[in-house]
Amino acid sequence: MTRCRTFRYRLHPTVRQALALSAQLNYQRELYNAALEERVGTWKWSHRSISYVGQCRTLTGLGDLRPEVLSSGVALCRGTLKRLDRAFAAFYRREKNGDTPGFPRFKSAQRFDSLQWEDRSGWKVKEADRRLYLLGIGEIKVNYHRALRGVPKAITVKREGAKWWVSVRCVDVPAEVLEATGREVGLDLGVANLVATSDGDLILGEHFGSRSRAQLADAQRALATKRPGSNGRRRQVETIAHLHRKVASQRRNTAHQLSRRLVNDYDLIVLEDLAITNMVRTPRAKADPDSVGAFLPNGAAAKAGLNRSIHDAGWATLASLLSYKAESAGRTVVRVSAHHTSQRCGECGHVDAGNRVTQAVFRCLGCGHEDHADLNAARNILRAGRARLALASDGRI
Ligand SMILES: [Zn+2]
């Protein structure tokens, strides 16, 4: 089986290299926009659509007219055309599903920040020399903070603010099967604590960037006071973008460390299936009795929604990292519906909404058993996961 993995590293280009990368971003943006125009024009003129392969064929003529666009290799230009092709594929797919998708857009300089090399030409990963070679740009210093594994297949170079990163997509990544530990764990997604484990650990949401989130809220408020078009406003927008990246990177780091620890420690990891849980917890729409077809506010406040989406994003990152690390380590991950897991007593199995006294305290109305609410839920999730595995091994599901 071919295992794919993406490794992301910080690049440290010289001033000259950074300028060359920025110039190449501009050339590729021009190519992207020209190719988009070609697709739109052909459609309007003759109701034909141009394929990715068709657009790639026109690249050969570019060598004489615009050699600088091809200076980092034809693989980079193909990567740019592939991106446009994916944008169109997504557009058609959403349209087919009956959504109202936005048509692929022309990219401004702010919205075009990555270079993708589609195959293995025009670049070379030189891990031993701590360099990345890019055709037409040179050998860029790289911080390979962890070893690359497998065979590098494609790369993406991305600009984020003043920083540059490379993502290396590898195939044939060898599995690293870990020895069994004989331990199993259930994880509950809490609101105050991001994760509660059935072994009694509470991992605080603070580590998922809530401190930066507070700074972010302040920065957003400050933005509202800036005059449109002013330098102050532009600087504030940059500050906000920087904080967003900081929150995302804190979340990613925590998720990496936590998933590694869990996969090392446990043979079986049971998680709640967020897709199912979300269906259950969506607030019901409240019809307005005074006007037909209208709805009243149903208490699903915008702020709560935002908090939840940030929270869910953290959880989704953790869940996906857990899945791929577990697969590579030979561990089992089971997802279960979290329905009733917060109302069910971990001791006697009594289910009652009144069991949950407060956000944090669980007290069973049946047997009087008392516990931290999230830990109680995590134990129920582990039990549900074990039951599911037992059914699966009986062949009943
Ligand atoms: Zn009980």
PDB file of N, CA and C in Angstrom, residues 47-106:
ATOM      1  N   HIS A  47     -18.983  28.102 -26.651  1.00  0.00           N
ATOM      2  CA  HIS A  47     -19.529  27.112 -25.728  1.00  0.00           C
ATOM      3  C   HIS A  47     -18.732  25.813 -25.700  1.00  0.00           C
ATOM      4  N   ARG A  48     -17.412  25.973 -25.834  1.00  0.00           N
ATOM      5  CA  ARG A  48     -16.536  24.827 -25.659  1.00  0.00           C
ATOM      6  C   ARG A  48     -15.784  25.031 -24.356  1.00  0.00           C
ATOM      7  N   SER A  49     -15.350  23.935 -23.756  1.00  0.00           N
ATOM      8  CA  SER A  49     -14.496  24.117 -22.583  1.00  0.00           C
ATOM      9  C   SER A  49     -13.090  23.625 -22.906  1.00  0.00           C
ATOM     10  N   ILE A  50     -12.108  24.301 -22.340  1.00  0.00           N
ATOM     11  CA  ILE A  50     -10.713  23.937 -22.582  1.00  0.00           C
ATOM     12  C   ILE A  50     -10.255  23.078 -21.416  1.00  0.00           C
ATOM     13  N   SER A  51      -9.529  22.023 -21.714  1.00  0.00           N
ATOM     14  CA  SER A  51      -9.077  21.132 -20.643  1.00  0.00           C
ATOM     15  C   SER A  51      -7.713  21.569 -20.122  1.00  0.00           C
ATOM     16  N   TYR A  52      -7.341  20.972 -19.001  1.00  0.00           N
ATOM     17  CA  TYR A  52      -6.014  21.193 -18.416  1.00  0.00           C
ATOM     18  C   TYR A  52      -4.928  20.812 -19.421  1.00  0.00           C
ATOM     19  N   VAL A  53      -5.108  19.649 -20.052  1.00  0.00           N
ATOM     20  CA  VAL A  53      -4.109  19.169 -21.017  1.00  0.00           C
ATOM     21  C   VAL A  53      -3.996  20.151 -22.187  1.00  0.00           C
ATOM     22  N   GLY A  54      -5.148  20.640 -22.635  1.00  0.00           N
ATOM     23  CA  GLY A  54      -5.159  21.598 -23.733  1.00  0.00           C
ATOM     24  C   GLY A  54      -4.399  22.869 -23.381  1.00  0.00           C
ATOM     25  N   GLN A  55      -4.580  23.330 -22.150  1.00  0.00           N
ATOM     26  CA  GLN A  55      -3.882  24.560 -21.741  1.00  0.00           C
ATOM     27  C   GLN A  55      -2.389  24.315 -21.560  1.00  0.00           C
ATOM     28  N   CYS A  56      -2.028  23.100 -21.108  1.00  0.00           N
ATOM     29  CA  CYS A  56      -0.605  22.774 -20.945  1.00  0.00           C
ATOM     30  C   CYS A  56       0.119  22.824 -22.286  1.00  0.00           C
ATOM     31  N   ARG A  57      -0.578  22.410 -23.358  1.00  0.00           N
ATOM     32  CA  ARG A  57       0.038  22.392 -24.683  1.00  0.00           C
ATOM     33  C   ARG A  57       0.481  23.785 -25.112  1.00  0.00           C
ATOM     34  N   THR A  58      -0.258  24.812 -24.701  1.00  0.00           N
ATOM     35  CA  THR A  58       0.087  26.177 -25.116  1.00  0.00           C
ATOM     36  C   THR A  58       1.344  26.690 -24.399  1.00  0.00           C
ATOM     37  N   LEU A  59       1.778  25.983 -23.345  1.00  0.00           N
ATOM     38  CA  LEU A  59       2.944  26.447 -22.581  1.00  0.00           C
ATOM     39  C   LEU A  59       4.215  26.450 -23.422  1.00  0.00           C
ATOM     40  N   THR A  60       4.322  25.513 -24.393  1.00  0.00           N
ATOM     41  CA  THR A  60       5.545  25.426 -25.188  1.00  0.00           C
ATOM     42  C   THR A  60       5.806  26.724 -25.958  1.00  0.00           C
ATOM     43  N   GLY A  61       4.751  27.368 -26.418  1.00  0.00           N
ATOM     44  CA  GLY A  61       4.901  28.625 -27.149  1.00  0.00           C
ATOM     45  C   GLY A  61       5.341  29.782 -26.274  1.00  0.00           C
ATOM     46  N   LEU A  62       5.220  29.588 -24.958  1.00  0.00           N
ATOM     47  CA  LEU A  62       5.528  30.655 -24.013  1.00  0.00           C
ATOM     48  C   LEU A  62       7.025  30.937 -23.904  1.00  0.00           C
ATOM     49  N   GLY A  63       7.842  29.913 -24.247  1.00  0.00           N
ATOM     50  CA  GLY A  63       9.297  30.017 -24.116  1.00  0.00           C
ATOM     51  C   GLY A  63       9.877  31.202 -24.865  1.00  0.00           C
ATOM     52  N   ASP A  64       9.352  31.507 -26.048  1.00  0.00           N
ATOM     53  CA  ASP A  64       9.866  32.624 -26.838  1.00  0.00           C
ATOM     54  C   ASP A  64       9.286  33.951 -26.378  1.00  0.00           C
ATOM     55  N   LEU A  65       7.969  33.948 -26.064  1.00  0.00           N
ATOM     56  CA  LEU A  65       7.288  35.209 -25.736  1.00  0.00           C
ATOM     57  C   LEU A  65       7.588  35.682 -24.311  1.00  0.00           C
ATOM     58  N   ARG A  66       7.467  34.771 -23.350  1.00  0.00           N
ATOM     59  CA  ARG A  66       7.644  35.156 -21.943  1.00  0.00           C
ATOM     60  C   ARG A  66       8.561  34.159 -21.227  1.00  0.00           C
ATOM     61  N   PRO A  67       9.853  34.154 -21.567  1.00  0.00           N
ATOM     62  CA  PRO A  67      10.759  33.152 -20.988  1.00  0.00           C
ATOM     63  C   PRO A  67      10.798  33.191 -19.458  1.00  0.00           C
ATOM     64  N   GLU A  68      10.573  34.387 -18.868  1.00  0.00           N
ATOM     65  CA  GLU A  68      10.675  34.495 -17.400  1.00  0.00           C
ATOM     66  C   GLU A  68       9.604  33.662 -16.694  1.00  0.00           C
ATOM     67  N   VAL A  69       8.444  33.486 -17.355  1.00  0.00           N
ATOM     68  CA  VAL A  69       7.372  32.700 -16.740  1.00  0.00           C
ATOM     69  C   VAL A  69       7.790  31.240 -16.604  1.00  0.00           C
ATOM     70  N   LEU A  70       8.606  30.790 -17.601  1.00  0.00           N
ATOM     71  CA  LEU A  70       9.060  29.394 -17.598  1.00  0.00           C
ATOM     72  C   LEU A  70      10.393  29.203 -16.866  1.00  0.00           C
ATOM     73  N   SER A  71      10.933  30.302 -16.285  1.00  0.00           N
ATOM     74  CA  SER A  71      12.298  30.225 -15.751  1.00  0.00           C
ATOM     75  C   SER A  71      12.449  29.284 -14.561  1.00  0.00           C
ATOM     76  N   SER A  72      11.344  28.945 -13.877  1.00  0.00           N
ATOM     77  CA  SER A  72      11.455  27.978 -12.779  1.00  0.00           C
ATOM     78  C   SER A  72      10.915  26.614 -13.182  1.00  0.00           C
ATOM     79  N   GLY A  73      10.843  26.395 -14.486  1.00  0.00           N
ATOM     80  CA  GLY A  73      10.473  25.073 -14.977  1.00  0.00           C
ATOM     81  C   GLY A  73       9.034  24.974 -15.418  1.00  0.00           C
ATOM     82  N   VAL A  74       8.796  24.068 -16.355  1.00  0.00           N
ATOM     83  CA  VAL A  74       7.452  23.897 -16.908  1.00  0.00           C
ATOM     84  C   VAL A  74       6.546  23.213 -15.875  1.00  0.00           C
ATOM     85  N   ALA A  75       7.158  22.459 -14.947  1.00  0.00           N
ATOM     86  CA  ALA A  75       6.366  21.776 -13.908  1.00  0.00           C
ATOM     87  C   ALA A  75       5.627  22.788 -13.036  1.00  0.00           C
ATOM     88  N   LEU A  76       6.268  23.948 -12.804  1.00  0.00           N
ATOM     89  CA  LEU A  76       5.624  24.993 -12.001  1.00  0.00           C
ATOM     90  C   LEU A  76       4.418  25.563 -12.755  1.00  0.00           C
ATOM     91  N   CYS A  77       4.587  25.815 -14.064  1.00  0.00           N
ATOM     92  CA  CYS A  77       3.471  26.338 -14.862  1.00  0.00           C
ATOM     93  C   CYS A  77       2.330  25.327 -14.922  1.00  0.00           C
ATOM     94  N   ARG A  78       2.699  24.044 -15.057  1.00  0.00           N
ATOM     95  CA  ARG A  78       1.657  23.012 -15.045  1.00  0.00           C
ATOM     96  C   ARG A  78       0.928  23.004 -13.700  1.00  0.00           C
ATOM     97  N   GLY A  79       1.687  23.236 -12.613  1.00  0.00           N
ATOM     98  CA  GLY A  79       1.073  23.289 -11.282  1.00  0.00           C
ATOM     99  C   GLY A  79       0.053  24.406 -11.186  1.00  0.00           C
ATOM    100  N   THR A  80       0.390  25.561 -11.784  1.00  0.00           N
ATOM    101  CA  THR A  80      -0.529  26.699 -11.765  1.00  0.00           C
ATOM    102  C   THR A  80      -1.795  26.393 -12.568  1.00  0.00           C
ATOM    103  N   LEU A  81      -1.616  25.772 -13.752  1.00  0.00           N
ATOM    104  CA  LEU A  81      -2.776  25.416 -14.577  1.00  0.00           C
ATOM    105  C   LEU A  81      -3.629  24.347 -13.895  1.00  0.00           C
ATOM    106  N   LYS A  82      -2.961  23.451 -13.166  1.00  0.00           N
ATOM    107  CA  LYS A  82      -3.671  22.395 -12.446  1.00  0.00           C
ATOM    108  C   LYS A  82      -4.564  23.010 -11.355  1.00  0.00           C
ATOM    109  N   ARG A  83      -4.029  24.069 -10.735  1.00  0.00           N
ATOM    110  CA  ARG A  83      -4.793  24.744  -9.694  1.00  0.00           C
ATOM    111  C   ARG A  83      -6.080  25.330 -10.253  1.00  0.00           C
ATOM    112  N   LEU A  84      -5.950  25.948 -11.416  1.00  0.00           N
ATOM    113  CA  LEU A  84      -7.127  26.513 -12.075  1.00  0.00           C
ATOM    114  C   LEU A  84      -8.101  25.389 -12.425  1.00  0.00           C
ATOM    115  N   ASP A  85      -7.536  24.275 -12.914  1.00  0.00           N
ATOM    116  CA  ASP A  85      -8.365  23.138 -13.285  1.00  0.00           C
ATOM    117  C   ASP A  85      -9.145  22.618 -12.072  1.00  0.00           C
ATOM    118  N   ARG A  86      -8.480  22.575 -10.917  1.00  0.00           N
ATOM    119  CA  ARG A  86      -9.156  22.118  -9.687  1.00  0.00           C
ATOM    120  C   ARG A  86     -10.256  23.093  -9.282  1.00  0.00           C
ATOM    121  N   ALA A  87      -9.981  24.392  -9.473  1.00  0.00           N
ATOM    122  CA  ALA A  87     -10.995  25.398  -9.125  1.00  0.00           C
ATOM    123  C   ALA A  87     -12.247  25.195  -9.979  1.00  0.00           C
ATOM    124  N   PHE A  88     -12.027  24.893 -11.281  1.00  0.00           N
ATOM    125  CA  PHE A  88     -13.171  24.650 -12.168  1.00  0.00           C
ATOM    126  C   PHE A  88     -13.889  23.359 -11.817  1.00  0.00           C
ATOM    127  N   ALA A  89     -13.104  22.319 -11.503  1.00  0.00           N
ATOM    128  CA  ALA A  89     -13.707  21.033 -11.142  1.00  0.00           C
ATOM    129  C   ALA A  89     -14.603  21.211  -9.907  1.00  0.00           C
ATOM    130  N   ALA A  90     -14.116  21.993  -8.932  1.00  0.00           N
ATOM    131  CA  ALA A  90     -14.898  22.228  -7.705  1.00  0.00           C
ATOM    132  C   ALA A  90     -16.162  23.017  -8.033  1.00  0.00           C
ATOM    133  N   PHE A  91     -16.012  23.985  -8.962  1.00  0.00           N
ATOM    134  CA  PHE A  91     -17.152  24.801  -9.376  1.00  0.00           C
ATOM    135  C   PHE A  91     -18.241  23.925 -10.017  1.00  0.00           C
ATOM    136  N   TYR A  92     -17.826  23.076 -10.966  1.00  0.00           N
ATOM    137  CA  TYR A  92     -18.798  22.201 -11.638  1.00  0.00           C
ATOM    138  C   TYR A  92     -19.440  21.230 -10.660  1.00  0.00           C
ATOM    139  N   ARG A  93     -18.630  20.715  -9.722  1.00  0.00           N
ATOM    140  CA  ARG A  93     -19.151  19.731  -8.765  1.00  0.00           C
ATOM    141  C   ARG A  93     -20.226  20.365  -7.876  1.00  0.00           C
ATOM    142  N   ARG A  94     -19.930  21.603  -7.407  1.00  0.00           N
ATOM    143  CA  ARG A  94     -20.909  22.267  -6.539  1.00  0.00           C
ATOM    144  C   ARG A  94     -22.174  22.621  -7.306  1.00  0.00           C
ATOM    145  N   GLU A  95     -21.997  23.008  -8.568  1.00  0.00           N
ATOM    146  CA  GLU A  95     -23.148  23.366  -9.386  1.00  0.00           C
ATOM    147  C   GLU A  95     -24.032  22.144  -9.616  1.00  0.00           C
ATOM    148  N   LYS A  96     -23.374  21.010  -9.848  1.00  0.00           N
ATOM    149  CA  LYS A  96     -24.091  19.762 -10.084  1.00  0.00           C
ATOM    150  C   LYS A  96     -24.886  19.359  -8.842  1.00  0.00           C
ATOM    151  N   ASN A  97     -24.314  19.669  -7.670  1.00  0.00           N
ATOM    152  CA  ASN A  97     -24.987  19.338  -6.407  1.00  0.00           C
ATOM    153  C   ASN A  97     -26.131  20.291  -6.083  1.00  0.00           C
ATOM    154  N   GLY A  98     -26.376  21.254  -6.981  1.00  0.00           N
ATOM    155  CA  GLY A  98     -27.473  22.180  -6.753  1.00  0.00           C
ATOM    156  C   GLY A  98     -27.117  23.363  -5.865  1.00  0.00           C
ATOM    157  N   ASP A  99     -25.799  23.544  -5.546  1.00  0.00           N
ATOM    158  CA  ASP A  99     -25.387  24.722  -4.772  1.00  0.00           C
ATOM    159  C   ASP A  99     -25.285  25.914  -5.710  1.00  0.00           C
ATOM    160  N   THR A 100     -25.027  27.080  -5.161  1.00  0.00           N
ATOM    161  CA  THR A 100     -24.763  28.238  -6.007  1.00  0.00           C
ATOM    162  C   THR A 100     -23.309  28.658  -5.802  1.00  0.00           C
ATOM    163  N   PRO A 101     -22.416  27.994  -6.556  1.00  0.00           N
ATOM    164  CA  PRO A 101     -20.993  28.243  -6.344  1.00  0.00           C
ATOM    165  C   PRO A 101     -20.552  29.560  -6.957  1.00  0.00           C
ATOM    166  N   GLY A 102     -19.473  30.137  -6.424  1.00  0.00           N
ATOM    167  CA  GLY A 102     -18.872  31.315  -7.038  1.00  0.00           C
ATOM    168  C   GLY A 102     -18.004  30.851  -8.191  1.00  0.00           C
ATOM    169  N   PHE A 103     -18.061  31.546  -9.315  1.00  0.00           N
ATOM    170  CA  PHE A 103     -17.240  31.220 -10.475  1.00  0.00           C
ATOM    171  C   PHE A 103     -15.764  31.449 -10.101  1.00  0.00           C
ATOM    172  N   PRO A 104     -14.837  30.613 -10.616  1.00  0.00           N
ATOM    173  CA  PRO A 104     -13.409  30.844 -10.307  1.00  0.00           C
ATOM    174  C   PRO A 104     -13.021  32.293 -10.589  1.00  0.00           C
ATOM    175  N   ARG A 105     -12.301  32.880  -9.635  1.00  0.00           N
ATOM    176  CA  ARG A 105     -12.044  34.315  -9.716  1.00  0.00           C
ATOM    177  C   ARG A 105     -10.652  34.643 -10.229  1.00  0.00           C
ATOM    178  N   PHE A 106     -10.532  35.845 -10.817  1.00  0.00           N
ATOM    179  CA  PHE A 106      -9.212  36.356 -11.132  1.00  0.00           C
ATOM    180  C   PHE A 106      -8.526  36.657  -9.818  1.00  0.00           C
TER     181      PHE A 106
END
